[in-house]
Short mmCIF file of C-alpha atoms in Angstrom, two decimals:
data_model
loop_
_atom_site.label_atom_id
_atom_site.label_comp_id
_atom_site.label_asym_id
_atom_site.label_seq_id
_atom_site.Cartn_x
_atom_site.Cartn_y
_atom_site.Cartn_z
CA MET A 937 -0.10 -0.11 0.08
CA ASP A 938 1.48 3.23 -1.02
CA MET A 939 1.50 5.97 1.84
CA PRO A 940 1.50 9.50 0.91
CA ASP A 941 4.92 11.59 1.39
CA HIS A 942 4.27 14.13 4.19
CA GLY A 943 7.98 14.97 4.48
CA GLY A 944 8.63 16.13 0.96
CA HIS A 945 8.40 20.01 1.54
CA GLY A 946 7.64 20.41 -2.09
CA GLY A 947 6.49 23.95 -3.10
CA HIS A 948 8.33 25.28 -0.03
CA ASP A 949 10.78 28.33 -0.76
CA ASP A 950 13.81 27.45 1.36
CA GLY A 951 15.36 30.78 0.72
CA HIS A 952 18.09 29.60 -1.56
CA GLY A 953 16.35 30.60 -4.77
CA GLY A 954 16.02 26.94 -5.92
CA ARG A 955 19.82 26.24 -5.09
CA PRO A 956 20.65 23.58 -3.02
CA MET A 957 21.82 24.53 0.47
CA CYS A 958 25.50 24.86 1.19
CA ALA A 959 27.63 21.84 2.44
CA MET A 960 28.21 21.63 5.74
CA ASN A 961 31.11 19.40 6.38
CA MET A 962 32.47 18.58 9.83
CA ALA A 963 35.57 16.69 8.61
CA LEU A 964 38.46 17.62 6.24
CA ASN A 965 37.46 17.26 2.83
CA TRP A 966 38.56 18.23 -1.02
CA SER A 967 34.87 18.97 -2.26
CA THR A 968 34.23 21.20 -5.23
CA ASP A 969 30.45 20.75 -5.09
CA ASN A 970 28.25 23.40 -3.70
CA VAL A 971 31.02 24.53 -0.79
CA CYS A 972 29.93 28.10 0.42
CA VAL A 973 32.77 30.42 1.37
CA LEU A 974 31.44 32.96 4.02
CA PHE A 975 28.36 34.01 2.21
CA ASP A 976 25.58 32.12 0.27
CA PHE A 977 26.24 33.73 -3.10
CA TRP A 978 30.03 32.80 -2.78
CA ARG A 979 29.77 29.15 -3.91
CA ILE A 980 32.48 26.73 -5.46
CA THR A 981 30.55 24.65 -7.89
CA SER A 982 33.49 23.86 -10.36
CA GLY A 983 37.06 23.54 -11.10
CA THR A 984 36.92 27.15 -12.15
CA SER A 985 35.26 28.52 -9.05
CA LEU A 986 37.25 26.59 -6.98
CA ALA A 987 40.39 28.23 -8.74
CA LEU A 988 38.84 31.75 -8.42
CA SER A 989 38.02 31.14 -4.81
CA TRP A 990 41.25 29.59 -3.82
CA ALA A 991 43.12 32.79 -5.36
CA ALA A 992 40.70 35.32 -3.43
CA VAL A 993 41.30 33.58 -0.22
CA PHE A 994 44.99 33.28 -0.79
CA VAL A 995 44.66 37.28 -1.25
CA LEU A 996 42.54 37.45 1.74
CA GLY A 997 45.27 35.63 3.81
CA TYR A 998 48.20 37.75 2.41
CA ALA A 999 46.37 41.02 2.85
CA TYR A 1000 45.73 40.16 6.40
CA GLU A 1001 49.41 40.26 6.88
CA LEU A 1002 49.77 43.32 5.22
CA ALA A 1003 47.41 45.00 7.26
CA ARG A 1004 48.86 43.82 10.67
CA ALA A 1005 52.14 44.98 9.34
CA ARG A 1006 50.50 48.33 8.39
CA VAL A 1007 48.73 48.70 11.87
CA ARG A 1008 52.13 47.53 13.81
CA ARG A 1009 54.01 50.21 11.92
CA TRP A 1010 51.43 53.11 12.77
CA GLU A 1011 51.54 51.89 16.49
CA LEU A 1012 55.42 51.85 16.49
CA SER A 1013 55.24 55.43 14.93
CA LEU A 1014 52.68 56.61 17.49
CA ALA A 1015 54.64 55.26 20.36
CA ARG A 1016 57.69 56.98 19.19
CA ASP A 1017 55.68 60.40 18.82
CA CYS A 1018 54.27 59.83 22.12
CA ALA A 1019 57.69 59.13 23.78
CA GLU A 1020 59.15 62.36 22.40
CA PRO A 1021 58.40 65.38 24.48
CA GLN A 1022 56.41 68.10 22.66
CA PRO A 1023 56.70 71.32 24.84
CA GLU A 1024 54.94 73.44 22.46
CA MET A 1025 51.63 71.41 22.11
CA PRO A 1026 49.29 72.59 25.14
CA LEU A 1027 48.35 69.73 27.83
CA ALA A 1028 44.72 69.69 26.47
CA ASP A 1029 45.54 69.15 22.99
CA ALA A 1030 47.91 66.37 24.03
CA ALA A 1031 45.11 64.84 25.89
CA ARG A 1032 42.84 65.13 23.31
CA ALA A 1033 45.20 63.46 20.67
CA ARG A 1034 45.69 60.47 23.07
CA ARG A 1035 42.07 59.94 23.22
CA ALA A 1036 41.86 60.05 19.36
CA ALA A 1037 44.92 57.51 19.23
CA ARG A 1038 43.29 55.21 21.63
CA ARG A 1039 39.72 55.27 19.67
CA THR A 1040 41.81 54.69 16.36
CA ARG A 1041 43.63 51.84 17.69
CA ALA A 1042 40.53 50.21 19.41
CA LEU A 1043 38.59 50.51 15.98
CA LEU A 1044 41.57 48.86 14.15
CA TYR A 1045 41.94 46.41 16.67
CA GLY A 1046 38.12 45.69 16.11
CA LEU A 1047 38.63 45.56 12.36
CA MET A 1048 41.47 43.03 12.58
CA VAL A 1049 39.40 40.79 15.03
CA ALA A 1050 36.70 40.81 12.41
CA TYR A 1051 39.17 40.02 9.53
CA SER A 1052 40.78 37.26 11.47
CA TYR A 1053 37.61 35.66 12.24
CA SER A 1054 36.24 35.82 8.46
CA LEU A 1055 39.64 33.90 7.69
CA MET A 1056 38.83 31.45 10.56
CA LEU A 1057 35.16 31.02 9.10
CA ILE A 1058 36.71 30.18 5.71
CA PHE A 1059 39.19 27.57 7.68
CA MET A 1060 36.27 26.07 9.17
CA THR A 1061 34.59 24.98 6.00
CA TYR A 1062 37.15 22.09 6.53
CA ASN A 1063 37.83 22.19 2.64
CA GLY A 1064 41.46 21.26 2.24
CA TYR A 1065 41.94 23.42 -0.75
CA LEU A 1066 40.74 26.73 1.10
CA ILE A 1067 42.50 25.95 4.28
CA LEU A 1068 45.59 25.46 2.21
CA ALA A 1069 44.88 29.03 0.50
CA VAL A 1070 44.48 30.77 4.05
CA ILE A 1071 47.73 29.33 5.30
CA GLY A 1072 49.62 29.95 2.01
CA GLY A 1073 48.35 33.45 1.82
CA ALA A 1074 49.02 34.23 5.39
CA ALA A 1075 52.76 32.69 5.11
CA ALA A 1076 53.42 34.66 2.10
CA GLY A 1077 52.29 37.54 3.51
CA HIS A 1078 54.14 37.11 6.75
CA TYR A 1079 57.26 36.39 4.80
CA VAL A 1080 56.98 39.84 2.74
CA TYR A 1081 55.70 41.89 5.96
CA SER A 1082 57.15 40.48 9.17
CA VAL A 1083 60.08 42.38 9.34
CA ASP A 1084 60.04 45.03 11.64
CA ALA A 1085 61.15 48.75 11.81
CA LEU A 1086 64.44 47.72 12.93
CA GLY A 1087 65.14 45.08 10.20
CA ALA A 1088 65.11 41.89 12.40
CA VAL A 1089 62.52 39.33 11.73
CA ARG A 1090 59.95 38.75 14.70
CA GLY A 1091 60.52 35.50 16.43
CA ALA A 1092 57.65 32.92 17.27
CA ASN A 1093 58.32 33.79 20.94
CA CYS A 1094 57.31 37.56 20.48
CA HIS A 1095 54.03 37.16 19.16
#
């Protein structure tokens, strides 16, 4: 006896515009089928979209290290400026400048945290290709931008 199928959900809009839902893997995989990267519209569905996504994620990892280096350089220059006495600056102006610098540092810190968590979310697709792109981009960026103002490479114990 045929029983009616009540679990079919036919005709219901799932919010994906007729596209299948994003693959949600919980183990390392090398899939190129319907992998969403950060957003529903950024999908890997073919070798071409994988190559483009890999390049984009590599650039994001690389750019993260560039951004870290620029923030670090700005903070070093700020520290140097604050260390040098500036007798011609009134105390009220100096206090206002310090508050503005703290606000800017807090904003930059928040942006860098958001950026790093975005890279972590890409990593958490558990897609081996994307994981290698994040690591490769970050490593390349670190190689290029990890030299500090004195010209010495920052050691692992200085993180």
